[in-house]
C-alpha atoms as a PDB file:
ATOM      1  CA  MET A   1     -16.539   8.291  95.430  1.00  0.00           C
ATOM      2  CA  SER A   2     -13.868   9.572  97.914  1.00  0.00           C
ATOM      3  CA  SER A   3     -12.908  13.513  96.860  1.00  0.00           C
ATOM      4  CA  THR A   4      -9.591  12.862  97.710  1.00  0.00           C
ATOM      5  CA  LEU A   5      -7.111  10.698  95.792  1.00  0.00           C
ATOM      6  CA  PHE A   6      -3.478   9.937  95.931  1.00  0.00           C
ATOM      7  CA  SER A   7      -2.168  11.323  92.702  1.00  0.00           C
ATOM      8  CA  LEU A   8      -4.005  12.297  89.637  1.00  0.00           C
ATOM      9  CA  ALA A   9      -2.293  13.191  85.993  1.00  0.00           C
ATOM     10  CA  PHE A  10      -3.718  13.877  82.530  1.00  0.00           C
ATOM     11  CA  GLY A  11      -0.985  12.788  79.987  1.00  0.00           C
ATOM     12  CA  LEU A  12      -0.573  11.449  76.525  1.00  0.00           C
ATOM     13  CA  GLY A  13       1.699   8.294  75.081  1.00  0.00           C
ATOM     14  CA  THR A  14       2.186   5.818  72.764  1.00  0.00           C
ATOM     15  CA  GLN A  15       0.235   2.674  72.021  1.00  0.00           C
ATOM     16  CA  ASN A  16       1.149  -0.101  69.687  1.00  0.00           C
ATOM     17  CA  ARG A  17      -1.163  -1.629  66.809  1.00  0.00           C
ATOM     18  CA  LYS A  18      -3.386  -3.187  69.302  1.00  0.00           C
ATOM     19  CA  GLY A  19      -3.993  -0.444  71.715  1.00  0.00           C
ATOM     20  CA  VAL A  20      -1.705  -1.595  74.273  1.00  0.00           C
ATOM     21  CA  TRP A  21      -0.061   1.267  76.127  1.00  0.00           C
ATOM     22  CA  LEU A  22       3.645   1.317  75.854  1.00  0.00           C
ATOM     23  CA  GLU A  23       4.484   4.364  77.507  1.00  0.00           C
ATOM     24  CA  VAL A  24       2.667   7.885  78.859  1.00  0.00           C
ATOM     25  CA  PHE A  25       4.103  11.249  79.518  1.00  0.00           C
ATOM     26  CA  TYR A  26       2.880  13.430  82.236  1.00  0.00           C
ATOM     27  CA  SER A  27       3.890  16.833  82.157  1.00  0.00           C
ATOM     28  CA  GLN A  28       2.436  17.938  85.550  1.00  0.00           C
ATOM     29  CA  PRO A  29       1.245  15.132  87.774  1.00  0.00           C
ATOM     30  CA  LEU A  30      -0.370  15.998  91.373  1.00  0.00           C
ATOM     31  CA  LEU A  31       0.173  14.572  94.751  1.00  0.00           C
ATOM     32  CA  ALA A  32      -3.246  14.766  96.556  1.00  0.00           C
ATOM     33  CA  PRO A  33      -5.453  16.706  93.943  1.00  0.00           C
ATOM     34  CA  SER A  34      -7.806  18.904  95.574  1.00  0.00           C
ATOM     35  CA  ALA A  35     -11.256  17.682  96.306  1.00  0.00           C
ATOM     36  CA  GLU A  36     -12.865  20.447  94.109  1.00  0.00           C
ATOM     37  CA  LEU A  37     -10.376  19.598  90.880  1.00  0.00           C
ATOM     38  CA  VAL A  38     -11.315  15.818  91.570  1.00  0.00           C
ATOM     39  CA  ALA A  39     -14.982  16.620  91.878  1.00  0.00           C
ATOM     40  CA  ALA A  40     -14.977  18.930  88.419  1.00  0.00           C
ATOM     41  CA  VAL A  41     -13.372  16.184  86.073  1.00  0.00           C
ATOM     42  CA  ALA A  42     -14.740  12.953  87.574  1.00  0.00           C
ATOM     43  CA  PRO A  43     -18.189  13.287  86.050  1.00  0.00           C
ATOM     44  CA  ILE A  44     -16.656  14.239  82.601  1.00  0.00           C
ATOM     45  CA  LEU A  45     -14.349  11.073  82.723  1.00  0.00           C
ATOM     46  CA  GLY A  46     -17.285   8.950  84.314  1.00  0.00           C
ATOM     47  CA  TYR A  47     -14.916   8.322  87.034  1.00  0.00           C
ATOM     48  CA  GLU A  48     -16.519   6.650  90.126  1.00  0.00           C
ATOM     49  CA  GLY A  49     -13.995   5.775  92.587  1.00  0.00           C
ATOM     50  CA  GLY A  50     -10.593   3.564  92.812  1.00  0.00           C
ATOM     51  CA  ASN A  51      -7.665   3.262  90.612  1.00  0.00           C
ATOM     52  CA  GLN A  52      -8.595   3.921  87.336  1.00  0.00           C
ATOM     53  CA  ALA A  53      -6.207   4.881  83.730  1.00  0.00           C
ATOM     54  CA  ILE A  54      -9.400   6.443  81.813  1.00  0.00           C
ATOM     55  CA  ALA A  55      -9.019   7.291  78.329  1.00  0.00           C
ATOM     56  CA  PHE A  56     -10.501  10.490  77.115  1.00  0.00           C
ATOM     57  CA  SER A  57     -10.949  12.464  73.922  1.00  0.00           C
ATOM     58  CA  SER A  58     -10.072  15.801  72.694  1.00  0.00           C
ATOM     59  CA  ASN A  59     -13.763  16.956  73.172  1.00  0.00           C
ATOM     60  CA  GLN A  60     -13.204  15.839  77.225  1.00  0.00           C
ATOM     61  CA  ALA A  61     -10.123  17.615  77.264  1.00  0.00           C
ATOM     62  CA  ARG A  62     -11.754  20.934  76.535  1.00  0.00           C
ATOM     63  CA  GLU A  63     -14.534  20.228  78.879  1.00  0.00           C
ATOM     64  CA  MET A  64     -12.245  19.640  81.446  1.00  0.00           C
ATOM     65  CA  SER A  65     -10.223  22.387  80.580  1.00  0.00           C
ATOM     66  CA  ALA A  66     -13.228  24.741  80.912  1.00  0.00           C
ATOM     67  CA  ALA A  67     -14.179  23.334  84.578  1.00  0.00           C
ATOM     68  CA  LEU A  68     -10.831  23.985  85.688  1.00  0.00           C
ATOM     69  CA  ARG A  69     -10.262  27.264  84.648  1.00  0.00           C
ATOM     70  CA  SER A  70     -11.284  28.761  87.767  1.00  0.00           C
ATOM     71  CA  ILE A  71      -9.687  25.750  90.413  1.00  0.00           C
ATOM     72  CA  ASP A  72      -6.563  25.089  88.518  1.00  0.00           C
ATOM     73  CA  ALA A  73      -5.231  27.275  85.740  1.00  0.00           C
ATOM     74  CA  ALA A  74      -2.174  25.098  85.105  1.00  0.00           C
ATOM     75  CA  GLN A  75      -4.120  22.260  84.753  1.00  0.00           C
ATOM     76  CA  SER A  76      -6.628  23.919  82.747  1.00  0.00           C
ATOM     77  CA  ALA A  77      -3.852  25.099  80.446  1.00  0.00           C
ATOM     78  CA  LEU A  78      -2.628  21.673  80.418  1.00  0.00           C
ATOM     79  CA  LEU A  79      -5.857  20.149  79.130  1.00  0.00           C
ATOM     80  CA  THR A  80      -6.050  22.826  76.433  1.00  0.00           C
ATOM     81  CA  ARG A  81      -2.676  21.682  74.745  1.00  0.00           C
ATOM     82  CA  LEU A  82      -3.685  18.016  75.165  1.00  0.00           C
ATOM     83  CA  ALA A  83      -6.935  18.780  73.218  1.00  0.00           C
ATOM     84  CA  GLU A  84      -4.638  19.457  70.364  1.00  0.00           C
ATOM     85  CA  SER A  85      -3.053  15.885  70.655  1.00  0.00           C
ATOM     86  CA  ALA A  86      -3.008  13.582  67.887  1.00  0.00           C
ATOM     87  CA  ASN A  87      -1.688  11.064  70.428  1.00  0.00           C
ATOM     88  CA  PRO A  88      -3.918   8.759  72.465  1.00  0.00           C
ATOM     89  CA  LEU A  89      -4.751  10.857  75.738  1.00  0.00           C
ATOM     90  CA  VAL A  90      -5.519   9.214  79.386  1.00  0.00           C
ATOM     91  CA  ALA A  91      -6.186  10.303  82.719  1.00  0.00           C
ATOM     92  CA  THR A  92      -4.832   8.446  85.550  1.00  0.00           C
ATOM     93  CA  LEU A  93      -6.567   8.798  88.941  1.00  0.00           C
ATOM     94  CA  LEU A  94      -5.356   6.881  92.130  1.00  0.00           C
ATOM     95  CA  ALA A  95      -7.431   7.113  95.291  1.00  0.00           C
ATOM     96  CA  GLU A  96      -5.189   4.832  96.992  1.00  0.00           C
ATOM     97  CA  ASP A  97      -1.341   4.297  97.054  1.00  0.00           C
ATOM     98  CA  THR A  98      -1.841   0.312  96.563  1.00  0.00           C
ATOM     99  CA  ALA A  99      -0.238  -2.229  94.277  1.00  0.00           C
ATOM    100  CA  LEU A 100      -0.111  -1.253  90.437  1.00  0.00           C
ATOM    101  CA  THR A 101      -2.626  -2.659  88.173  1.00  0.00           C
ATOM    102  CA  SER A 102      -1.942  -0.595  84.696  1.00  0.00           C
ATOM    103  CA  THR A 103       0.545   0.659  82.722  1.00  0.00           C
ATOM    104  CA  PRO A 104      -0.394   4.259  82.938  1.00  0.00           C
ATOM    105  CA  GLU A 105      -0.588   3.891  86.775  1.00  0.00           C
ATOM    106  CA  ALA A 106       3.252   2.508  86.598  1.00  0.00           C
ATOM    107  CA  TYR A 107       4.018   5.376  84.591  1.00  0.00           C
ATOM    108  CA  LEU A 108       2.341   8.170  86.760  1.00  0.00           C
ATOM    109  CA  LYS A 109       4.116   6.491  89.928  1.00  0.00           C
ATOM    110  CA  LEU A 110       7.630   6.838  88.008  1.00  0.00           C
ATOM    111  CA  HIS A 111       6.830  10.679  87.123  1.00  0.00           C
ATOM    112  CA  LEU A 112       5.920  11.531  90.760  1.00  0.00           C
ATOM    113  CA  LEU A 113       9.557  10.383  91.550  1.00  0.00           C
ATOM    114  CA  SER A 114      11.373  12.259  89.002  1.00  0.00           C
ATOM    115  CA  HIS A 115       9.440  15.317  89.557  1.00  0.00           C
ATOM    116  CA  ARG A 116      10.324  15.092  93.215  1.00  0.00           C
ATOM    117  CA  LEU A 117       6.775  14.602  94.403  1.00  0.00           C
ATOM    118  CA  VAL A 118       7.683  11.353  96.412  1.00  0.00           C
ATOM    119  CA  LYS A 119      11.130  10.212  97.501  1.00  0.00           C
ATOM    120  CA  PRO A 120      12.305   6.465  97.020  1.00  0.00           C
ATOM    121  CA  HIS A 121      10.174   4.045  99.039  1.00  0.00           C
ATOM    122  CA  GLY A 122       7.723   6.367  99.279  1.00  0.00           C
ATOM    123  CA  GLN A 123       5.154   4.830  97.456  1.00  0.00           C
ATOM    124  CA  ASN A 124       3.796   1.251  96.252  1.00  0.00           C
ATOM    125  CA  LEU A 125       5.399   0.201  93.382  1.00  0.00           C
ATOM    126  CA  SER A 126       4.181  -3.502  93.581  1.00  0.00           C
ATOM    127  CA  GLY A 127       3.773  -5.262  90.374  1.00  0.00           C
ATOM    128  CA  ILE A 128       5.759  -2.573  88.078  1.00  0.00           C
ATOM    129  CA  PHE A 129       7.628  -4.941  86.029  1.00  0.00           C
ATOM    130  CA  PRO A 130       5.122  -7.161  84.139  1.00  0.00           C
ATOM    131  CA  LEU A 131       3.458  -3.543  83.876  1.00  0.00           C
ATOM    132  CA  LEU A 132       6.137  -2.038  81.836  1.00  0.00           C
ATOM    133  CA  PRO A 133       6.489  -3.613  78.445  1.00  0.00           C
ATOM    134  CA  ASN A 134       9.950  -4.008  77.280  1.00  0.00           C
ATOM    135  CA  VAL A 135      10.179  -1.477  74.004  1.00  0.00           C
ATOM    136  CA  ALA A 136      12.356  -0.252  71.604  1.00  0.00           C
ATOM    137  CA  TRP A 137      13.486   3.401  72.335  1.00  0.00           C
ATOM    138  CA  THR A 138      13.992   5.290  69.166  1.00  0.00           C
ATOM    139  CA  ASN A 139      14.393   8.827  67.874  1.00  0.00           C
ATOM    140  CA  ALA A 140      10.739   8.045  66.709  1.00  0.00           C
ATOM    141  CA  GLY A 141       9.640   7.377  70.271  1.00  0.00           C
ATOM    142  CA  ALA A 142       8.497   3.931  71.815  1.00  0.00           C
ATOM    143  CA  ILE A 143       7.775   1.154  69.316  1.00  0.00           C
ATOM    144  CA  ASP A 144       6.669  -2.381  70.188  1.00  0.00           C
ATOM    145  CA  LEU A 145       9.286  -4.821  69.610  1.00  0.00           C
ATOM    146  CA  SER A 146       7.097  -6.991  67.251  1.00  0.00           C
ATOM    147  CA  GLU A 147       6.510  -3.523  65.082  1.00  0.00           C
ATOM    148  CA  LEU A 148      10.141  -2.704  64.999  1.00  0.00           C
ATOM    149  CA  ALA A 149      11.326  -4.537  62.131  1.00  0.00           C
ATOM    150  CA  GLU A 150       8.197  -3.449  59.952  1.00  0.00           C
ATOM    151  CA  ARG A 151       8.900   0.561  61.152  1.00  0.00           C
ATOM    152  CA  GLN A 152      12.587  -0.023  60.278  1.00  0.00           C
ATOM    153  CA  LEU A 153      11.754  -0.738  56.692  1.00  0.00           C
ATOM    154  CA  GLU A 154       9.208   1.870  56.475  1.00  0.00           C
ATOM    155  CA  ALA A 155      12.081   4.687  57.204  1.00  0.00           C
ATOM    156  CA  ARG A 156      14.448   3.246  54.799  1.00  0.00           C
ATOM    157  CA  LEU A 157      12.110   2.978  52.026  1.00  0.00           C
ATOM    158  CA  VAL A 158      11.889   6.943  52.399  1.00  0.00           C
ATOM    159  CA  GLY A 159      15.351   7.468  52.783  1.00  0.00           C
ATOM    160  CA  LYS A 160      15.434   7.585  56.419  1.00  0.00           C
ATOM    161  CA  LEU A 161      17.314   5.952  59.339  1.00  0.00           C
ATOM    162  CA  LEU A 162      15.046   4.665  62.658  1.00  0.00           C
ATOM    163  CA  GLU A 163      17.791   4.873  65.516  1.00  0.00           C
ATOM    164  CA  VAL A 164      17.290   2.398  68.205  1.00  0.00           C
ATOM    165  CA  VAL A 165      18.612   4.066  71.413  1.00  0.00           C
ATOM    166  CA  SER A 166      18.014   1.452  74.042  1.00  0.00           C
ATOM    167  CA  VAL A 167      15.964  -1.939  74.288  1.00  0.00           C
ATOM    168  CA  ASP A 168      14.396  -1.627  77.852  1.00  0.00           C
ATOM    169  CA  LYS A 169      11.807  -1.364  80.028  1.00  0.00           C
ATOM    170  CA  PHE A 170      12.566   1.900  81.345  1.00  0.00           C
ATOM    171  CA  PRO A 171      13.157   5.130  79.340  1.00  0.00           C
ATOM    172  CA  LYS A 172      15.570   7.883  79.781  1.00  0.00           C
ATOM    173  CA  MET A 173      14.614  10.557  82.826  1.00  0.00           C
ATOM    174  CA  THR A 174      15.259  13.350  80.665  1.00  0.00           C
ATOM    175  CA  ASP A 175      12.933  12.626  78.023  1.00  0.00           C
ATOM    176  CA  TYR A 176      10.183  13.120  80.518  1.00  0.00           C
ATOM    177  CA  VAL A 177      11.651  15.534  82.985  1.00  0.00           C
ATOM    178  CA  VAL A 178      14.673  17.444  83.746  1.00  0.00           C
ATOM    179  CA  PRO A 179      14.290  18.464  87.432  1.00  0.00           C
ATOM    180  CA  SER A 180      15.789  21.914  88.167  1.00  0.00           C
ATOM    181  CA  GLY A 181      19.329  22.705  89.116  1.00  0.00           C
ATOM    182  CA  VAL A 182      20.919  19.566  88.179  1.00  0.00           C
ATOM    183  CA  ARG A 183      23.731  18.269  85.990  1.00  0.00           C
ATOM    184  CA  ILE A 184      23.619  14.887  83.991  1.00  0.00           C
ATOM    185  CA  ALA A 185      26.541  14.377  81.865  1.00  0.00           C
ATOM    186  CA  ASP A 186      24.831  11.273  80.195  1.00  0.00           C
ATOM    187  CA  SER A 187      21.386  11.119  80.351  1.00  0.00           C
ATOM    188  CA  ALA A 188      21.128   7.574  79.268  1.00  0.00           C
ATOM    189  CA  ARG A 189      22.461   6.431  82.464  1.00  0.00           C
ATOM    190  CA  VAL A 190      19.684   7.918  84.757  1.00  0.00           C
ATOM    191  CA  ARG A 191      16.218   6.435  84.253  1.00  0.00           C
ATOM    192  CA  LEU A 192      12.499   7.773  84.465  1.00  0.00           C
ATOM    193  CA  GLY A 193      11.684   6.884  88.098  1.00  0.00           C
ATOM    194  CA  ALA A 194      15.123   8.259  89.647  1.00  0.00           C
ATOM    195  CA  TYR A 195      14.868  11.267  92.160  1.00  0.00           C
ATOM    196  CA  ILE A 196      17.795  13.483  91.285  1.00  0.00           C
ATOM    197  CA  GLY A 197      17.764  16.396  93.876  1.00  0.00           C
ATOM    198  CA  GLU A 198      18.329  20.118  93.881  1.00  0.00           C
ATOM    199  CA  GLY A 199      22.373  20.400  93.505  1.00  0.00           C
ATOM    200  CA  THR A 200      23.229  16.732  92.301  1.00  0.00           C
ATOM    201  CA  THR A 201      25.591  16.021  89.591  1.00  0.00           C
ATOM    202  CA  VAL A 202      25.716  12.804  87.696  1.00  0.00           C
ATOM    203  CA  MET A 203      28.759  12.208  85.889  1.00  0.00           C
ATOM    204  CA  HIS A 204      29.604  10.160  82.759  1.00  0.00           C
ATOM    205  CA  GLU A 205      30.012   7.108  84.359  1.00  0.00           C
ATOM    206  CA  GLY A 206      27.277   7.745  87.043  1.00  0.00           C
ATOM    207  CA  PHE A 207      24.120   5.663  87.016  1.00  0.00           C
ATOM    208  CA  VAL A 208      20.606   6.065  88.977  1.00  0.00           C
ATOM    209  CA  ASN A 209      18.216   3.738  88.815  1.00  0.00           C
ATOM    210  CA  PHE A 210      14.400   4.112  89.392  1.00  0.00           C
ATOM    211  CA  ASN A 211      13.006   4.326  92.667  1.00  0.00           C
ATOM    212  CA  ALA A 212      16.554   5.388  93.632  1.00  0.00           C
ATOM    213  CA  GLY A 213      18.238   8.749  93.754  1.00  0.00           C
ATOM    214  CA  THR A 214      19.927  11.635  95.860  1.00  0.00           C
ATOM    215  CA  GLU A 215      18.628  14.305  98.126  1.00  0.00           C
ATOM    216  CA  GLY A 216      21.529  16.891  97.062  1.00  0.00           C
ATOM    217  CA  PRO A 217      23.804  18.337  96.889  1.00  0.00           C
ATOM    218  CA  GLY A 218      26.092  15.536  95.694  1.00  0.00           C
ATOM    219  CA  MET A 219      28.094  14.231  93.320  1.00  0.00           C
ATOM    220  CA  ILE A 220      27.370  10.924  91.518  1.00  0.00           C
ATOM    221  CA  GLU A 221      30.299   9.184  89.767  1.00  0.00           C
ATOM    222  CA  GLY A 222      29.287   5.429  90.296  1.00  0.00           C
ATOM    223  CA  ARG A 223      25.757   3.446  90.453  1.00  0.00           C
ATOM    224  CA  VAL A 224      22.943   3.828  92.435  1.00  0.00           C
ATOM    225  CA  SER A 225      21.030   1.057  92.259  1.00  0.00           C
ATOM    226  CA  ALA A 226      17.078   0.516  93.084  1.00  0.00           C
ATOM    227  CA  GLY A 227      16.570   1.010  96.835  1.00  0.00           C
ATOM    228  CA  VAL A 228      19.154   3.415  97.239  1.00  0.00           C
ATOM    229  CA  PHE A 229      18.842   6.933  98.506  1.00  0.00           C
ATOM    230  CA  VAL A 230      21.562   9.321  99.291  1.00  0.00           C
ATOM    231  CA  GLY A 231      20.670  12.003 101.576  1.00  0.00           C
ATOM    232  CA  LYS A 232      21.961  15.351 102.265  1.00  0.00           C
ATOM    233  CA  GLY A 233      22.560  15.132 106.224  1.00  0.00           C
ATOM    234  CA  SER A 234      22.008  17.823 108.405  1.00  0.00           C
ATOM    235  CA  ASP A 235      24.996  19.306 110.145  1.00  0.00           C
ATOM    236  CA  LEU A 236      27.799  20.569 107.654  1.00  0.00           C
ATOM    237  CA  GLY A 237      27.801  21.915 104.155  1.00  0.00           C
ATOM    238  CA  GLY A 238      28.620  20.244 101.198  1.00  0.00           C
ATOM    239  CA  GLY A 239      27.421  16.786  99.579  1.00  0.00           C
ATOM    240  CA  CYS A 240      28.273  13.193  99.088  1.00  0.00           C
ATOM    241  CA  SER A 241      30.755  12.129  96.437  1.00  0.00           C
ATOM    242  CA  THR A 242      30.201   8.204  95.304  1.00  0.00           C
ATOM    243  CA  MET A 243      32.577   6.492  92.617  1.00  0.00           C
ATOM    244  CA  GLY A 244      31.224   3.277  93.650  1.00  0.00           C
ATOM    245  CA  THR A 245      28.139   1.296  94.030  1.00  0.00           C
ATOM    246  CA  LEU A 246      25.281   1.901  96.235  1.00  0.00           C
ATOM    247  CA  SER A 247      22.813  -1.189  96.324  1.00  0.00           C
ATOM    248  CA  GLY A 248      19.534  -1.427  97.755  1.00  0.00           C
ATOM    249  CA  GLY A 249      16.246  -3.762  97.684  1.00  0.00           C
ATOM    250  CA  GLY A 250      13.344  -4.827  99.358  1.00  0.00           C
ATOM    251  CA  ASN A 251      12.027  -2.217 101.620  1.00  0.00           C
ATOM    252  CA  ILE A 252      15.371  -1.141 102.987  1.00  0.00           C
ATOM    253  CA  ILE A 253      16.513   2.103 101.888  1.00  0.00           C
ATOM    254  CA  ILE A 254      20.490   2.450 101.591  1.00  0.00           C
ATOM    255  CA  SER A 255      21.072   6.233 102.771  1.00  0.00           C
ATOM    256  CA  VAL A 256      24.447   8.092 102.801  1.00  0.00           C
ATOM    257  CA  GLY A 257      25.100  10.629 105.144  1.00  0.00           C
ATOM    258  CA  GLU A 258      26.908  13.909 104.519  1.00  0.00           C
ATOM    259  CA  GLY A 259      30.117  14.521 103.366  1.00  0.00           C
ATOM    260  CA  CYS A 260      31.060  10.758 102.448  1.00  0.00           C
ATOM    261  CA  LEU A 261      33.439   9.533  99.833  1.00  0.00           C
ATOM    262  CA  ILE A 262      32.652   6.156  98.530  1.00  0.00           C
ATOM    263  CA  GLY A 263      35.924   5.145  96.598  1.00  0.00           C
ATOM    264  CA  ALA A 264      36.095   3.886  92.747  1.00  0.00           C
ATOM    265  CA  ASN A 265      35.095   0.275  92.364  1.00  0.00           C
ATOM    266  CA  ALA A 266      33.564   0.549  95.971  1.00  0.00           C
ATOM    267  CA  GLY A 267      30.300  -0.461  97.284  1.00  0.00           C
ATOM    268  CA  ILE A 268      27.855  -0.467  99.898  1.00  0.00           C
ATOM    269  CA  GLY A 269      25.004  -2.601 101.088  1.00  0.00           C
ATOM    270  CA  ILE A 270      24.349  -0.831 104.968  1.00  0.00           C
ATOM    271  CA  PRO A 271      23.534   2.886 105.261  1.00  0.00           C
ATOM    272  CA  LEU A 272      26.439   5.360 106.016  1.00  0.00           C
ATOM    273  CA  GLY A 273      26.674   8.021 108.536  1.00  0.00           C
ATOM    274  CA  ASP A 274      27.947  11.453 107.851  1.00  0.00           C
ATOM    275  CA  ARG A 275      31.672  11.550 106.880  1.00  0.00           C
ATOM    276  CA  ASN A 276      32.325   8.104 106.237  1.00  0.00           C
ATOM    277  CA  ILE A 277      35.219   6.729 103.863  1.00  0.00           C
ATOM    278  CA  VAL A 278      35.195   3.406 101.895  1.00  0.00           C
ATOM    279  CA  GLU A 279      38.416   2.946 100.155  1.00  0.00           C
ATOM    280  CA  ALA A 280      38.574   2.107  96.541  1.00  0.00           C
ATOM    281  CA  GLY A 281      37.686  -1.311  95.998  1.00  0.00           C
ATOM    282  CA  LEU A 282      36.329  -2.107  98.855  1.00  0.00           C
ATOM    283  CA  TYR A 283      32.854  -3.426  98.906  1.00  0.00           C
ATOM    284  CA  ILE A 284      30.974  -3.717 102.468  1.00  0.00           C
ATOM    285  CA  THR A 285      27.512  -5.769 102.429  1.00  0.00           C
ATOM    286  CA  ALA A 286      25.624  -6.184 105.874  1.00  0.00           C
ATOM    287  CA  GLY A 287      27.116  -9.549 106.651  1.00  0.00           C
ATOM    288  CA  THR A 288      30.717  -8.270 105.891  1.00  0.00           C
ATOM    289  CA  LYS A 289      33.042  -9.175 109.195  1.00  0.00           C
ATOM    290  CA  VAL A 290      34.632  -5.649 110.279  1.00  0.00           C
ATOM    291  CA  ALA A 291      37.161  -5.730 112.503  1.00  0.00           C
ATOM    292  CA  LEU A 292      37.331  -2.733 114.716  1.00  0.00           C
ATOM    293  CA  LEU A 293      40.638  -0.817 115.491  1.00  0.00           C
ATOM    294  CA  ASP A 294      41.512   1.626 117.839  1.00  0.00           C
ATOM    295  CA  ASP A 295      43.997   4.605 117.365  1.00  0.00           C
ATOM    296  CA  GLN A 296      47.099   2.360 117.870  1.00  0.00           C
ATOM    297  CA  ASN A 297      45.780  -0.331 115.353  1.00  0.00           C
ATOM    298  CA  ALA A 298      44.988  -2.561 117.792  1.00  0.00           C
ATOM    299  CA  LEU A 299      42.250  -5.052 117.312  1.00  0.00           C
ATOM    300  CA  VAL A 300      39.098  -4.031 119.722  1.00  0.00           C
ATOM    301  CA  ASN A 301      36.535  -6.262 118.407  1.00  0.00           C
ATOM    302  CA  VAL A 302      34.844  -8.077 115.128  1.00  0.00           C
ATOM    303  CA  VAL A 303      31.374  -7.114 114.320  1.00  0.00           C
ATOM    304  CA  LYS A 304      29.192  -7.422 111.314  1.00  0.00           C
ATOM    305  CA  ALA A 305      28.732  -4.207 109.157  1.00  0.00           C
ATOM    306  CA  ARG A 306      25.203  -3.664 110.063  1.00  0.00           C
ATOM    307  CA  ASP A 307      26.247  -3.173 113.556  1.00  0.00           C
ATOM    308  CA  LEU A 308      28.047   0.034 112.170  1.00  0.00           C
ATOM    309  CA  ALA A 309      25.490   1.220 110.070  1.00  0.00           C
ATOM    310  CA  GLY A 310      24.429   5.076 110.387  1.00  0.00           C
ATOM    311  CA  GLN A 311      27.601   5.712 112.511  1.00  0.00           C
ATOM    312  CA  PRO A 312      29.553   8.774 111.528  1.00  0.00           C
ATOM    313  CA  ASP A 313      33.030   9.487 111.089  1.00  0.00           C
ATOM    314  CA  LEU A 314      34.086   6.043 109.906  1.00  0.00           C
ATOM    315  CA  LEU A 315      37.050   4.915 107.676  1.00  0.00           C
ATOM    316  CA  PHE A 316      36.453   1.564 106.123  1.00  0.00           C
ATOM    317  CA  ARG A 317      39.474   0.151 104.620  1.00  0.00           C
ATOM    318  CA  ARG A 318      41.312  -3.442 103.454  1.00  0.00           C
ATOM    319  CA  ASN A 319      44.008  -4.798 105.225  1.00  0.00           C
ATOM    320  CA  SER A 320      46.515  -5.077 102.485  1.00  0.00           C
ATOM    321  CA  ARG A 321      48.799  -8.112 104.019  1.00  0.00           C
ATOM    322  CA  ASN A 322      45.851 -10.245 105.321  1.00  0.00           C
ATOM    323  CA  GLY A 323      42.416  -9.042 103.366  1.00  0.00           C
ATOM    324  CA  ALA A 324      40.457  -8.239 106.352  1.00  0.00           C
ATOM    325  CA  VAL A 325      38.016  -5.758 106.386  1.00  0.00           C
ATOM    326  CA  GLU A 326      38.882  -3.051 108.698  1.00  0.00           C
ATOM    327  CA  CYS A 327      37.408   0.002 110.370  1.00  0.00           C
ATOM    328  CA  LYS A 328      38.794   3.152 112.014  1.00  0.00           C
ATOM    329  CA  THR A 329      37.882   6.171 113.391  1.00  0.00           C
ATOM    330  CA  ASN A 330      37.901   8.741 110.567  1.00  0.00           C
ATOM    331  CA  LYS A 331      39.927  11.343 112.548  1.00  0.00           C
ATOM    332  CA  THR A 332      40.316  14.053 109.927  1.00  0.00           C
ATOM    333  CA  ALA A 333      36.414  14.394 109.346  1.00  0.00           C
ATOM    334  CA  ILE A 334      36.282  14.435 113.508  1.00  0.00           C
ATOM    335  CA  GLU A 335      38.770  17.064 113.613  1.00  0.00           C
ATOM    336  CA  LEU A 336      37.106  19.153 110.720  1.00  0.00           C
ATOM    337  CA  ASN A 337      33.972  18.820 112.529  1.00  0.00           C
ATOM    338  CA  GLU A 338      35.139  19.758 115.727  1.00  0.00           C
ATOM    339  CA  ALA A 339      36.581  22.898 114.046  1.00  0.00           C
ATOM    340  CA  LEU A 340      33.388  23.954 112.380  1.00  0.00           C
ATOM    341  CA  HIS A 341      31.381  23.583 115.572  1.00  0.00           C
ATOM    342  CA  ALA A 342      34.045  25.855 117.171  1.00  0.00           C
ATOM    343  CA  HIS A 343      33.723  28.245 114.591  1.00  0.00           C
ATOM    344  CA  ASN A 344      30.136  28.673 114.863  1.00  0.00           C
END
């Protein structure tokens, strides 16, 4: 058995009446736990290697807590608390960052993202969708859809209301972790597995999917879909404001540089460099044909948008007369940048 692991976490969760996992909560997931910690808990759990989700009892929790007291005080204290739980307990140990095989594994990797331990596209999430059951998220927690009607009746019989907040594979991130230094106007619009960096504000109409997010600081007023990571850049202070849609997918990260503005109802399918502007209502995909204009608005060339990916100081707009997508140098951004560098 290897003494090094990709990740380890002790959690508690919800199972349906057949013992199938619906969700798991890990308050203190670990990335690359110490070999000493792994060696201390492995014999208690009966862990012999590989990627495993191992159910454990309250007695085992106490035993592991004692074993970790001089190794990791925080994990020891957590296990002391978990020993008090009436909900099922699980230890998830990932020897390698490989394709997922269980629901507890899937939830651990979502937690690693929202705890800012890994960034979007920083781990293997292959096979995640079949492992996330579609459940009813209620004021009483996760409920198997096949058991929902009976639970609703049971609540009514004692004069209570079982409120169904959503029916989905993914829960709200804020029900599991609230990262430091963020503002989220509507928590239902940020899924577990989102990476929300320090200094990020997600406004009421903003949405951040799993395996997506922002390094911060920044303002999110539109949709940041899976595969998109809004970076903070490296030169100027400030962040990125997005009111449109950022769409990613596959193994591509759609990054957004510093000081960008993506207008209302706009969207991108290419990475943006620093200080780019995409006008309201304009959606740019990698294959969009873009007319390059000089300072006199004369046509210089026609290229695909992917050829402009990552370039700084660009203004993307649509010609109101012929509908062509055009790109000009963002003079305001260049002048501001030059002024700041001169001042420094």
